[in-house]
PDB file of C-alpha atoms and ligand atoms in Angstrom:
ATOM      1  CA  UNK A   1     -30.417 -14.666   6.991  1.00  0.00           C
ATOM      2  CA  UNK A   2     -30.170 -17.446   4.641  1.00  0.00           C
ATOM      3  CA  UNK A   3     -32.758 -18.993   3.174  1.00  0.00           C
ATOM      4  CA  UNK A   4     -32.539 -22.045   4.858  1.00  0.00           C
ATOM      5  CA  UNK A   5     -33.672 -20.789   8.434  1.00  0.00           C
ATOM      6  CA  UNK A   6     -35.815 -17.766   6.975  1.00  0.00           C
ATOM      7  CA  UNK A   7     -39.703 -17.220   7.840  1.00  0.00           C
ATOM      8  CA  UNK A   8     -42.173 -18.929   6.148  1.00  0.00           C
ATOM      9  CA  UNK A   9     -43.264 -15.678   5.263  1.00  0.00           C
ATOM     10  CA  UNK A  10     -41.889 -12.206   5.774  1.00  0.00           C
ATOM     11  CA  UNK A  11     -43.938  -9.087   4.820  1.00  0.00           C
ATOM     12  CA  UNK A  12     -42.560  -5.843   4.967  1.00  0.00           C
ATOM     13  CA  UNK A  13     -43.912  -2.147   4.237  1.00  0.00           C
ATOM     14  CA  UNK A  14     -46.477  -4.091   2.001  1.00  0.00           C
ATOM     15  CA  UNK A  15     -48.696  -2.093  -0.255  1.00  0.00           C
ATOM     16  CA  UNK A  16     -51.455  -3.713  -2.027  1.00  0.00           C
ATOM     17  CA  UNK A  17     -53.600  -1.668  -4.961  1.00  0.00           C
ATOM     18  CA  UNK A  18     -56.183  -2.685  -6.853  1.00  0.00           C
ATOM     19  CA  UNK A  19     -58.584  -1.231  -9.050  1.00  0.00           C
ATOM     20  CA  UNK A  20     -56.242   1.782  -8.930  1.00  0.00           C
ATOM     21  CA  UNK A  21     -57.239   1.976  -4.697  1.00  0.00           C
ATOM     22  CA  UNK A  22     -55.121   0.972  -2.184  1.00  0.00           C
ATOM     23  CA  UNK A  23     -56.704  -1.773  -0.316  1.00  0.00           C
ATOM     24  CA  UNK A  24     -53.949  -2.440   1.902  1.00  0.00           C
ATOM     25  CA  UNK A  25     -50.548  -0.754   3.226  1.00  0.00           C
ATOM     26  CA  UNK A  26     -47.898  -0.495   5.935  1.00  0.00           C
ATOM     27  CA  UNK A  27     -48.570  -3.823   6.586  1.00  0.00           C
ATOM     28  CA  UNK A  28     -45.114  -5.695   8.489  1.00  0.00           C
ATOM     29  CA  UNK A  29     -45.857  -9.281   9.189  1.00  0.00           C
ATOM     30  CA  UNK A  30     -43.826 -12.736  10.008  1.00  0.00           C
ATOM     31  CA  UNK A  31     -45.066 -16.198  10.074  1.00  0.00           C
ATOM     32  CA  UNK A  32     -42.242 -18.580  11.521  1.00  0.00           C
ATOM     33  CA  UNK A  33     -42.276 -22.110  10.119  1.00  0.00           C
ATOM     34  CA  UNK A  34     -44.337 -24.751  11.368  1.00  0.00           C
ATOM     35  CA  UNK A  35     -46.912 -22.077  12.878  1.00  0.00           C
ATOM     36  CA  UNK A  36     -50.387 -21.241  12.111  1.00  0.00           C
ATOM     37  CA  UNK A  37     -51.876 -17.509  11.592  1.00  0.00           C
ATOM     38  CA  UNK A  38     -55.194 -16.725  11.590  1.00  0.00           C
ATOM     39  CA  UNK A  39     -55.486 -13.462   9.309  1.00  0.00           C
ATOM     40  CA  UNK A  40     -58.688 -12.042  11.017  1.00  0.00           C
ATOM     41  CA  UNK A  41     -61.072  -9.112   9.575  1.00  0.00           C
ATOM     42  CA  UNK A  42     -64.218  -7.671   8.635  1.00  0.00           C
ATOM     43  CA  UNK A  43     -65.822  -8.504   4.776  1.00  0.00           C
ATOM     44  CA  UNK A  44     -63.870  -6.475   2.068  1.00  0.00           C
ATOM     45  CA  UNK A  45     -61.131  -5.741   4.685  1.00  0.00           C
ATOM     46  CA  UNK A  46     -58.456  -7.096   2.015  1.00  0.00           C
ATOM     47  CA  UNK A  47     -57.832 -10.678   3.445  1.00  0.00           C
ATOM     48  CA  UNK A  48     -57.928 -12.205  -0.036  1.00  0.00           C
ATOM     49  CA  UNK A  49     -55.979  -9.531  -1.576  1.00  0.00           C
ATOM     50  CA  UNK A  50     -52.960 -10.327   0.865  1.00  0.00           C
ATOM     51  CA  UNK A  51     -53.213 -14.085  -0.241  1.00  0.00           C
ATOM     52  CA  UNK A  52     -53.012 -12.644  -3.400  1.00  0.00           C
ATOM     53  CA  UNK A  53     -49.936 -11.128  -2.878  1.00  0.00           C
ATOM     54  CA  UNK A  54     -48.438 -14.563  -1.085  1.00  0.00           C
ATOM     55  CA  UNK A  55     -49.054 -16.392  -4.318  1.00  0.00           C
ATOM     56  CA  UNK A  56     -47.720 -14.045  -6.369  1.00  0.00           C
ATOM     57  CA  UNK A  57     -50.979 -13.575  -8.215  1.00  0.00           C
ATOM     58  CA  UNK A  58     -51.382  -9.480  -7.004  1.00  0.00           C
ATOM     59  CA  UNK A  59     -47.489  -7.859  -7.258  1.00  0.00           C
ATOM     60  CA  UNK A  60     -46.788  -5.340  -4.211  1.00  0.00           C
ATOM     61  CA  UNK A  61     -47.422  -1.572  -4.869  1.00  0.00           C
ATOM     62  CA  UNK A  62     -44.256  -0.932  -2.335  1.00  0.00           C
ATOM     63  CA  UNK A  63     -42.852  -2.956   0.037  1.00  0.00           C
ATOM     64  CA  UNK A  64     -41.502  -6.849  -0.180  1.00  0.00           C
ATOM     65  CA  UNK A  65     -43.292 -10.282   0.011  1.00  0.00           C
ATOM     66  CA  UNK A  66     -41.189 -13.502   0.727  1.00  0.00           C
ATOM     67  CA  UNK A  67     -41.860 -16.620   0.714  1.00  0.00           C
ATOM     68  CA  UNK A  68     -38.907 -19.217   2.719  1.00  0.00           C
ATOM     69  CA  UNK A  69     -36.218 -16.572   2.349  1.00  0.00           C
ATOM     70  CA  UNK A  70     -37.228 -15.626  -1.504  1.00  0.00           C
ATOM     71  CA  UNK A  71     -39.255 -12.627  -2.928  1.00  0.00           C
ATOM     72  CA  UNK A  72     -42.515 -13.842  -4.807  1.00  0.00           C
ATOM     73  CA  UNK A  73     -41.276 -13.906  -8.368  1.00  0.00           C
ATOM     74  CA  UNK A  74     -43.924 -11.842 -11.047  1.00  0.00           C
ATOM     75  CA  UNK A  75     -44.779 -13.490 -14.418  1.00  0.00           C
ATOM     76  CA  UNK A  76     -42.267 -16.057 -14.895  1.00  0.00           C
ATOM     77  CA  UNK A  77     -41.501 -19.815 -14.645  1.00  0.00           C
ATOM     78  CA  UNK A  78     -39.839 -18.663 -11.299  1.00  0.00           C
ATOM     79  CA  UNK A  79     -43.672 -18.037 -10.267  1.00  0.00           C
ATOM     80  CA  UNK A  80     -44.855 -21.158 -11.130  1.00  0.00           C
ATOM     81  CA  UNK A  81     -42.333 -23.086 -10.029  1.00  0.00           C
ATOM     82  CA  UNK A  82     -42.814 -21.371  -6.534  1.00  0.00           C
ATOM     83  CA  UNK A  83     -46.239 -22.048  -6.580  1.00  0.00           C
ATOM     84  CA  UNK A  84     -45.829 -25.523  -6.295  1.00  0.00           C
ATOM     85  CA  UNK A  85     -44.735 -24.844  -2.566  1.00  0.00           C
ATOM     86  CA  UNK A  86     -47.859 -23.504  -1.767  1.00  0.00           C
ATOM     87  CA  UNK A  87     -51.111 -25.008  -1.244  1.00  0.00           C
ATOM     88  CA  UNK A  88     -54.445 -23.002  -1.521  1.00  0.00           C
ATOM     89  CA  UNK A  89     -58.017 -23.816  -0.695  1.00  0.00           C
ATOM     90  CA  UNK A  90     -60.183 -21.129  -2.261  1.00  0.00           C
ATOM     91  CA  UNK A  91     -63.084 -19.512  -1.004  1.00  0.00           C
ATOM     92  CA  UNK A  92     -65.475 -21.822  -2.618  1.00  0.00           C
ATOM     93  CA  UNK A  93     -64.064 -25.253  -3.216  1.00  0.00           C
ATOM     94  CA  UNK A  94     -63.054 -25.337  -7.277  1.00  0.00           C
ATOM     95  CA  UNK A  95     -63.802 -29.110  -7.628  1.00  0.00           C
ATOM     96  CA  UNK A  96     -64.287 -29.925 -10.951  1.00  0.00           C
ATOM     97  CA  UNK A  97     -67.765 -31.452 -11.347  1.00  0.00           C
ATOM     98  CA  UNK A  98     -66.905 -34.220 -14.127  1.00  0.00           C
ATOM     99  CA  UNK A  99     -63.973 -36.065 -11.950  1.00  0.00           C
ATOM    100  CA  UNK A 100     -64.368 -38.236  -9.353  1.00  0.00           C
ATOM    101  CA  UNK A 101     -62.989 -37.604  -5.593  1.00  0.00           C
ATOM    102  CA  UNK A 102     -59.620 -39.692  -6.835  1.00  0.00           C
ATOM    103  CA  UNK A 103     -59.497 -37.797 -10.455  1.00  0.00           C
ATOM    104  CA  UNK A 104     -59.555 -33.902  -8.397  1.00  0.00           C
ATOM    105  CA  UNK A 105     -56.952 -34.948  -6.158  1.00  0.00           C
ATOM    106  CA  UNK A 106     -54.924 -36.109  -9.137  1.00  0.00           C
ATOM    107  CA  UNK A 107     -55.065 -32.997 -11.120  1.00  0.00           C
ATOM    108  CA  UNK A 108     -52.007 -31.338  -9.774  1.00  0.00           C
ATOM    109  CA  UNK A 109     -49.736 -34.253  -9.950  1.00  0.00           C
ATOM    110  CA  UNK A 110     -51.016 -35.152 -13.363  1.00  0.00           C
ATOM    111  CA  UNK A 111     -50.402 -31.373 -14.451  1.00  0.00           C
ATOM    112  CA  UNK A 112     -46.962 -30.401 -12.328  1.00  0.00           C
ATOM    113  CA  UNK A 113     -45.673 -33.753 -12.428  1.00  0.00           C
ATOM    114  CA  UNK A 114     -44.394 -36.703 -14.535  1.00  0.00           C
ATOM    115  CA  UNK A 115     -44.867 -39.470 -12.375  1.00  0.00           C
ATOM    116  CA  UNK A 116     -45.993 -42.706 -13.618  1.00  0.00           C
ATOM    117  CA  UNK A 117     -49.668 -43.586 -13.078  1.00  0.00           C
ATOM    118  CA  UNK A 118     -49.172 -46.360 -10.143  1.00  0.00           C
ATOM    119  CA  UNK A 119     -47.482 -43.752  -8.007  1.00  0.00           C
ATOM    120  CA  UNK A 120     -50.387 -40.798  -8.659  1.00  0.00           C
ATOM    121  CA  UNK A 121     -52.819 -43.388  -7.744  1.00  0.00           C
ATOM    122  CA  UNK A 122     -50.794 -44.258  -4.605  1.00  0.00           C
ATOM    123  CA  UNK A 123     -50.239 -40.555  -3.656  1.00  0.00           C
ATOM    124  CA  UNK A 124     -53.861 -39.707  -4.439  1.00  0.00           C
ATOM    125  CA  UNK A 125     -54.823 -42.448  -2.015  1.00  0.00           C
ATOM    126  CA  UNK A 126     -52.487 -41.507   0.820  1.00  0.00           C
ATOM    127  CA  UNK A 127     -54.007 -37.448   0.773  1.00  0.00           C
ATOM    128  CA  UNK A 128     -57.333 -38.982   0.577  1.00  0.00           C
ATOM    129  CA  UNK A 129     -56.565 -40.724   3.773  1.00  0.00           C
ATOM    130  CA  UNK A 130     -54.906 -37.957   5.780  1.00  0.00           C
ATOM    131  CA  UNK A 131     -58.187 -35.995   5.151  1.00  0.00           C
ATOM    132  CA  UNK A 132     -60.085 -39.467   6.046  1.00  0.00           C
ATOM    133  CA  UNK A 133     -62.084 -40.307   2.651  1.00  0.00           C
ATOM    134  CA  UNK A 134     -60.353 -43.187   1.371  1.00  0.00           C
ATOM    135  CA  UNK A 135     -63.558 -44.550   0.833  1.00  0.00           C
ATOM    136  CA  UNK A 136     -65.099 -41.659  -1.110  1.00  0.00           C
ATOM    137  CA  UNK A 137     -62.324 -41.777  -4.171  1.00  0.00           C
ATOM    138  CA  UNK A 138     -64.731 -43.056  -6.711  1.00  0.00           C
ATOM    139  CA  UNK A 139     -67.622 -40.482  -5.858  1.00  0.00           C
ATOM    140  CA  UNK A 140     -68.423 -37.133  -7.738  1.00  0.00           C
ATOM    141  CA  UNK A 141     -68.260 -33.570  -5.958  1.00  0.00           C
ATOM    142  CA  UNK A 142     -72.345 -33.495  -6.343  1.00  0.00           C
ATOM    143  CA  UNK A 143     -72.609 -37.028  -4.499  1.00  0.00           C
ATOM    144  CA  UNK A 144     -70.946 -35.264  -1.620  1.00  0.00           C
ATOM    145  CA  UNK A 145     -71.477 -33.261   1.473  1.00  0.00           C
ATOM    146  CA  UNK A 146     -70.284 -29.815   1.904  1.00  0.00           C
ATOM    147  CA  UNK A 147     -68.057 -30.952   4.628  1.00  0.00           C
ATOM    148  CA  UNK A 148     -66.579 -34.139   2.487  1.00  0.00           C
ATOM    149  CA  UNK A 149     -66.303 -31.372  -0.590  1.00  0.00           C
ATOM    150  CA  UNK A 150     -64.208 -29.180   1.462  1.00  0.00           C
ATOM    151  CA  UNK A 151     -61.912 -32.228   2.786  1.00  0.00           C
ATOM    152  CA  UNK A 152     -61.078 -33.452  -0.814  1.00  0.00           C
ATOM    153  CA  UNK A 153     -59.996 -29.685  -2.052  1.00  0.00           C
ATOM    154  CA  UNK A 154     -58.265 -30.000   1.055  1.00  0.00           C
ATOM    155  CA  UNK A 155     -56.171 -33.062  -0.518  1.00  0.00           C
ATOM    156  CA  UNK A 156     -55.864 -31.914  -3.442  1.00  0.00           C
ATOM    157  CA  UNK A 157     -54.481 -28.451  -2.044  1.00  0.00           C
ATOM    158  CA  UNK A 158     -52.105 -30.652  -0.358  1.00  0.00           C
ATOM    159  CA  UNK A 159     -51.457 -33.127  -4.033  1.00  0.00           C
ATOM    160  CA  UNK A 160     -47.819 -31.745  -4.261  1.00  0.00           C
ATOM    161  CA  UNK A 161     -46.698 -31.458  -0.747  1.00  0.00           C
ATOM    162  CA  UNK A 162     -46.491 -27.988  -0.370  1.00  0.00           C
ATOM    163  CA  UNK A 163     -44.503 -26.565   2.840  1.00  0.00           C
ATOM    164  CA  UNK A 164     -46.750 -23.776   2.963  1.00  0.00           C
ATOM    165  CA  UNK A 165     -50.497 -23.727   3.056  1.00  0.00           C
ATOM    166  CA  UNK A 166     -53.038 -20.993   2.692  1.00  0.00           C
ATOM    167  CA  UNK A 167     -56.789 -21.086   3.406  1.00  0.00           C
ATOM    168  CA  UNK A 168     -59.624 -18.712   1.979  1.00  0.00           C
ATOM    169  CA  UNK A 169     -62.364 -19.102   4.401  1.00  0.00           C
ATOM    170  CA  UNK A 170     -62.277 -22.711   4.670  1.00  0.00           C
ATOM    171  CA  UNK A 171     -65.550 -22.935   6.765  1.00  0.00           C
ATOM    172  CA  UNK A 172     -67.793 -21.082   4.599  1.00  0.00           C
ATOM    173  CA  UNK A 173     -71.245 -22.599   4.523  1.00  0.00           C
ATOM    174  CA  UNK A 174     -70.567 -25.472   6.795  1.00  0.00           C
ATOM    175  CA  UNK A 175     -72.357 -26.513  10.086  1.00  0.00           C
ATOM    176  CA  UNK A 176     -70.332 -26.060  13.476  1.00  0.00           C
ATOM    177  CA  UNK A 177     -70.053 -30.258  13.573  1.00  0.00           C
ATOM    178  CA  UNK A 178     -68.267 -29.931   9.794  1.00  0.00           C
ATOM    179  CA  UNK A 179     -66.241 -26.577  10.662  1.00  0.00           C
ATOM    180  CA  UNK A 180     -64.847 -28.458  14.065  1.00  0.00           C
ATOM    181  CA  UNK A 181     -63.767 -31.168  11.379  1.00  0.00           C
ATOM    182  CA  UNK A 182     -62.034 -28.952   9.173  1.00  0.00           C
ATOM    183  CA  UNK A 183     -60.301 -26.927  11.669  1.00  0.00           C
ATOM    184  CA  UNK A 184     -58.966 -30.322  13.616  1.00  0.00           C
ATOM    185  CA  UNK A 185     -58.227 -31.450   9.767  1.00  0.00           C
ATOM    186  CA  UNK A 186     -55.536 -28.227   9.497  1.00  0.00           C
ATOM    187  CA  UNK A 187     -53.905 -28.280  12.779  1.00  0.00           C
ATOM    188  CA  UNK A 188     -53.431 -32.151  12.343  1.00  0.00           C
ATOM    189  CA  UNK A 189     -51.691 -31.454   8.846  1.00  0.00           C
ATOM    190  CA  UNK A 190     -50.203 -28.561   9.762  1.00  0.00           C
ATOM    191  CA  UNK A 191     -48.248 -30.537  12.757  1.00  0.00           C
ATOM    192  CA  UNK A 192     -47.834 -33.951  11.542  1.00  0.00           C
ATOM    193  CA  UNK A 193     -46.588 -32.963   8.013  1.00  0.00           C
ATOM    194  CA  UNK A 194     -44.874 -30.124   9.453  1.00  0.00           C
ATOM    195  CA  UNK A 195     -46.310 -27.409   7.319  1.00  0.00           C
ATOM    196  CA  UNK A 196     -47.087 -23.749   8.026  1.00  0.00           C
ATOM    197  CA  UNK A 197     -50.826 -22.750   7.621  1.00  0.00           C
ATOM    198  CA  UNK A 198     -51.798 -19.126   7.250  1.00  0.00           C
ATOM    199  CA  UNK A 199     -56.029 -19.088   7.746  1.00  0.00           C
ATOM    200  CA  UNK A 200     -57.885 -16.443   6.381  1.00  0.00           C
ATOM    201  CA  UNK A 201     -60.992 -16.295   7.920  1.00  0.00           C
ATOM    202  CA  UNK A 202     -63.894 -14.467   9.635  1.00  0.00           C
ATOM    203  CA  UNK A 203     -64.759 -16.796  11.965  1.00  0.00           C
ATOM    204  CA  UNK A 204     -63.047 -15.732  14.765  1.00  0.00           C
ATOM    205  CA  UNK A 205     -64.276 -18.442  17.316  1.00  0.00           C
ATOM    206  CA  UNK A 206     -63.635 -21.469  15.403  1.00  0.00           C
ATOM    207  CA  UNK A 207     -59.959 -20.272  14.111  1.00  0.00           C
ATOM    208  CA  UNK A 208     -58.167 -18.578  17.002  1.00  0.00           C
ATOM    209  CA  UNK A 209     -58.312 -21.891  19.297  1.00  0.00           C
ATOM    210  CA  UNK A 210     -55.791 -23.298  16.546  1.00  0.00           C
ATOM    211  CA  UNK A 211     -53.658 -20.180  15.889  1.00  0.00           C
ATOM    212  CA  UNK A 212     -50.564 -19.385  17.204  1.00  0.00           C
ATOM    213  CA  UNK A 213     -50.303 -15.893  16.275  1.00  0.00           C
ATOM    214  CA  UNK A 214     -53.493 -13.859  15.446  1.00  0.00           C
ATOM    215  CA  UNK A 215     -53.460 -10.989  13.139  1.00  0.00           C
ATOM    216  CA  UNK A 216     -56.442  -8.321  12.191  1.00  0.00           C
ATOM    217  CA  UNK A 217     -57.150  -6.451   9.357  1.00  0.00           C
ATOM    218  CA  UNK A 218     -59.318  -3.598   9.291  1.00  0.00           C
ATOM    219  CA  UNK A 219     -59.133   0.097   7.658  1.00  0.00           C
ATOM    220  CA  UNK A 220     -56.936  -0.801   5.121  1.00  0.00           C
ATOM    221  CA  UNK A 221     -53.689  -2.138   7.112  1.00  0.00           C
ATOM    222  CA  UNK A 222     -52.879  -4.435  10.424  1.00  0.00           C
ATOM    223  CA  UNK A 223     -54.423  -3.507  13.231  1.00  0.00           C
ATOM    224  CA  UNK A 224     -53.526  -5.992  15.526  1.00  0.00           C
ATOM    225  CA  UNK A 225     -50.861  -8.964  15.799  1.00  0.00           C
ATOM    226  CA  UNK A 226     -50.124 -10.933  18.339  1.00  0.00           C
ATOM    227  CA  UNK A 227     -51.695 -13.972  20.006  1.00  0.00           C
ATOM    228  CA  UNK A 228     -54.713 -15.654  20.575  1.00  0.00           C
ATOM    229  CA  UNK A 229     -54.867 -14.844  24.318  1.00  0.00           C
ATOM    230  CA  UNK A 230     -53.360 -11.021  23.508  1.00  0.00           C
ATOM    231  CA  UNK A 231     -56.540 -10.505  20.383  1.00  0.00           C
ATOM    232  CA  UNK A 232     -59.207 -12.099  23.420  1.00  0.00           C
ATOM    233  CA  UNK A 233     -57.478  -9.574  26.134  1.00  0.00           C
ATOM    234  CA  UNK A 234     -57.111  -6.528  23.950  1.00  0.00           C
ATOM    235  CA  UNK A 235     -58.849  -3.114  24.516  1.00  0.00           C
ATOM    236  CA  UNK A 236     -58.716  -1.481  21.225  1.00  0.00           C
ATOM    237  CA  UNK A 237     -61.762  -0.316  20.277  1.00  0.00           C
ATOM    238  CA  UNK A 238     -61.280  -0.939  16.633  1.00  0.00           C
ATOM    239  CA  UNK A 239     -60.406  -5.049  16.917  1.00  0.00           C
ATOM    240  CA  UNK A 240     -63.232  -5.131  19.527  1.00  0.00           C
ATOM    241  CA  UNK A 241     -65.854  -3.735  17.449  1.00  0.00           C
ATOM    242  CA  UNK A 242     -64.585  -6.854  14.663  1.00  0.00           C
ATOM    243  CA  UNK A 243     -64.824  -9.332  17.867  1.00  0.00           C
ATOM    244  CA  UNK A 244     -67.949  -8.311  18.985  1.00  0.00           C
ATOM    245  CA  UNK A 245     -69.324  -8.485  15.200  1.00  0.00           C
ATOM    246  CA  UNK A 246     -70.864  -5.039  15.895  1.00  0.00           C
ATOM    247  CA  UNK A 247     -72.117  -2.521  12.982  1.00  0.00           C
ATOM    248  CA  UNK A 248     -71.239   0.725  14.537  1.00  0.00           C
ATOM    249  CA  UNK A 249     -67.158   2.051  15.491  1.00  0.00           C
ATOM    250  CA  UNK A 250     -64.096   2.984  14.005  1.00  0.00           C
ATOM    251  CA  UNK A 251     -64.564   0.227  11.649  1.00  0.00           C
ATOM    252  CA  UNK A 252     -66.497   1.573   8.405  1.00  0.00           C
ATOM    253  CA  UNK A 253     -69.085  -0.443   7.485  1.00  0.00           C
ATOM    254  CA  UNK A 254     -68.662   0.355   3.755  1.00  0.00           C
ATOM    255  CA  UNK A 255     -65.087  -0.047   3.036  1.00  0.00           C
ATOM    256  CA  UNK A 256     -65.494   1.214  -0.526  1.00  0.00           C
ATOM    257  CA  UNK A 257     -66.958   4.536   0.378  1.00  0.00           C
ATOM    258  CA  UNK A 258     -64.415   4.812   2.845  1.00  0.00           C
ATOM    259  CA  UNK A 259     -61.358   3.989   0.288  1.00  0.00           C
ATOM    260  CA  UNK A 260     -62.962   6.083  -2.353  1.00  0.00           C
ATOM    261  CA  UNK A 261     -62.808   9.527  -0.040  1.00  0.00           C
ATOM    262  CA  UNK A 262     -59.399   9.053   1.150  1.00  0.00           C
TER     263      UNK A 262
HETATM  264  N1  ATP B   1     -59.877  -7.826  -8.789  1.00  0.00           N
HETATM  265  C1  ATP B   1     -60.209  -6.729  -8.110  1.00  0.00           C
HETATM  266  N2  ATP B   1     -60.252  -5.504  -8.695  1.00  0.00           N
HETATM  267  C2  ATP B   1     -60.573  -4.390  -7.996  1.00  0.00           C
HETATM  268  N3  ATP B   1     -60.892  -4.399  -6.693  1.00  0.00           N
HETATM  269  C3  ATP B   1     -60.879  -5.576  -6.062  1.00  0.00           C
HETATM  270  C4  ATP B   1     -60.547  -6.811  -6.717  1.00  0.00           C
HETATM  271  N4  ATP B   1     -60.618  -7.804  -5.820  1.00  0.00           N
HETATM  272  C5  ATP B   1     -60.987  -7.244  -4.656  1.00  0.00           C
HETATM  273  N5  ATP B   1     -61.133  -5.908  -4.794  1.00  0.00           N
HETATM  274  C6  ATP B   1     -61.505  -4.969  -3.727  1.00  0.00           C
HETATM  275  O1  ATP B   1     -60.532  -5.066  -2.718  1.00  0.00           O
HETATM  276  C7  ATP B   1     -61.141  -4.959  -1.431  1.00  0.00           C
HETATM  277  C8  ATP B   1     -60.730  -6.150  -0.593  1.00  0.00           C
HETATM  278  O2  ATP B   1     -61.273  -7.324  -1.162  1.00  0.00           O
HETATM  279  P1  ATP B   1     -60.938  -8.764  -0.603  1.00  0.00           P
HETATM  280  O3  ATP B   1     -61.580  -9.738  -1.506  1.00  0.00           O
HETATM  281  O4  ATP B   1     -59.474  -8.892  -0.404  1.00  0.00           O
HETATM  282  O5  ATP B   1     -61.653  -8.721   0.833  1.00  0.00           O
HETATM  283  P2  ATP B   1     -61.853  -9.888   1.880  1.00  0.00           P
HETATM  284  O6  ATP B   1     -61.356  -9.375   3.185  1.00  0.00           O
HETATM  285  O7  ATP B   1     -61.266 -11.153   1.377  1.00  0.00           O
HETATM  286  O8  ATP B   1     -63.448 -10.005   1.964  1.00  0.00           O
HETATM  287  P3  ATP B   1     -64.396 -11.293   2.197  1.00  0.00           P
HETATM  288  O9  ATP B   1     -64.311 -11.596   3.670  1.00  0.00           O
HETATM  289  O10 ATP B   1     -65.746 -10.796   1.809  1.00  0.00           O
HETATM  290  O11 ATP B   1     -63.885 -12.409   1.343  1.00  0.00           O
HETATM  291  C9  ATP B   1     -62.637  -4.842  -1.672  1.00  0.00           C
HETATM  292  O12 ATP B   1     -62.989  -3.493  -1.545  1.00  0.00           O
HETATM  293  C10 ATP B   1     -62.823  -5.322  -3.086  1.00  0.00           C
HETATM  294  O13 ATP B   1     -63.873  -4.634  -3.691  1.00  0.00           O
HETATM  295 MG1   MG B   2     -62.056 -12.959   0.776  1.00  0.00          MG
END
């Protein structure tokens, strides 16, 4: 396969340690281009650590990570130049507090890129208009709401046009009217700019009507994959106990404890 028609991400026999545990392993997993996974899973269950690995940020214990046809590079320019391709919106929002709306969404371009000023200004206003805040630009993060905070790391996220965008809990401490905003926000993107979106979240309700393919993560490795309709139909005990939000099945409720005695 050449690079050109590769996944936008192919996992295989992945192994991810840290802290001298293994938080994650076996775990086989392909997003095609232009799709959007939900990465599903209980608290602790590893769903950061996996970004991790996508960014090149944790490198595999065993096992392969690539990225559009090319393993993650480790500790090089190669890394950082990949990392341009990819877009991230943490789990908490990373605005800095002393820029305005316009100056956040700026950063990347200013740091990655060395395009004259007219054109950042233009390309900061066109990403604050896909995300619909134009009008915010000259506002600080603390003169927003959580909702509006979210949708400018959003822009930024997307600053350099990355192909490939990842998303740490993106509807963390927002009401159901801001998460339905958010989640319309990423499919829009994801189909109109023709990226590929890979959602990490817990919120199983509010992600899985926008996924195409639906994977869980529980007990250290993958414990389901498929679709949305195939997660809602399934009868393992395991991913239903994570559906149901319920405290007590095969699912440990302390995931340390559990790591530490294996
Ligand atoms: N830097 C680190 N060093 C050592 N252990 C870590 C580190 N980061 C995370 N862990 C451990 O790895 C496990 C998985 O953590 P991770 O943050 O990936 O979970 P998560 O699924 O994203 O949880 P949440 O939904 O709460 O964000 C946890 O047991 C955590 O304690
Ligand atoms: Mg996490």
């Amino acid at each position: 396969m050449t690079p050109a028609d590769a996944p936008a991400v192919h996992l295989s026999g992945l192994r991810l340690d840290r802290g001298g545990r293994t938080i994650l392993r076996g775990i086989d997993l392909t997003v095609p281009r232009g799709s959007i996974t939900a990465v599903l899973g209980p608290s602790g269950s590893g769903k950061s650590t996996l970004l991790a690995a996508l960014t090149g940020e944790l490198p595999p214990a065993a096992g392969t990570v690539e990225v559009f046809g090319q393993p993650v590079p480790h500790g090089s320019r190669a890394l950082l130049e990949m990392r341009k391709g990819i877009g991230v919106l943490l789990q908490g929002n990373g605005l800095l507090t002393d820029l305005t709306t316009a100056e956040n969404v700026a950063l990347p371009l200013r740091t990655h890129t060395k395009l004259p000023e007219a054109l950042i200004r233009r390309l900061v206003d066109l990403k604050l208009n896909a995300v619909g805040l134009r009008a915010a630009a000259d506002a600080y993060p603390r003169e927003l709401s959580g909702g509006m905070a979210r949708r400018v790391a959003l822009a930024r996220a997307l600053a350099l046009d990355p192909p490939l965008m990842l998303y740490d809990e993106p509807l963390t401490g927002l009401d159901p009217i801001a998460s339905g905003v958010i989640m319309s926000l990423i499919q829009r993107l994801n189909d109109t700019l023709g990226l590929t979106s890979i959602i990490v979240s817990h919120h199983v309700h509010e992600t899985l009507p926008i996924a195409d393919q639906a994977v869980v993560i529980a007990n250290g490795g993958l414990v389901f994959s498929g679709t949305s309709a195939e997660l809602d139909a399934t009868s393992d005990p395991l991913v239903r106990q994570f559906l149901r939000g319920e405290p007590d099945g095969p699912i440990a409720f302390d995931t340390v404890k559990r790591g530490e005695a294996a």
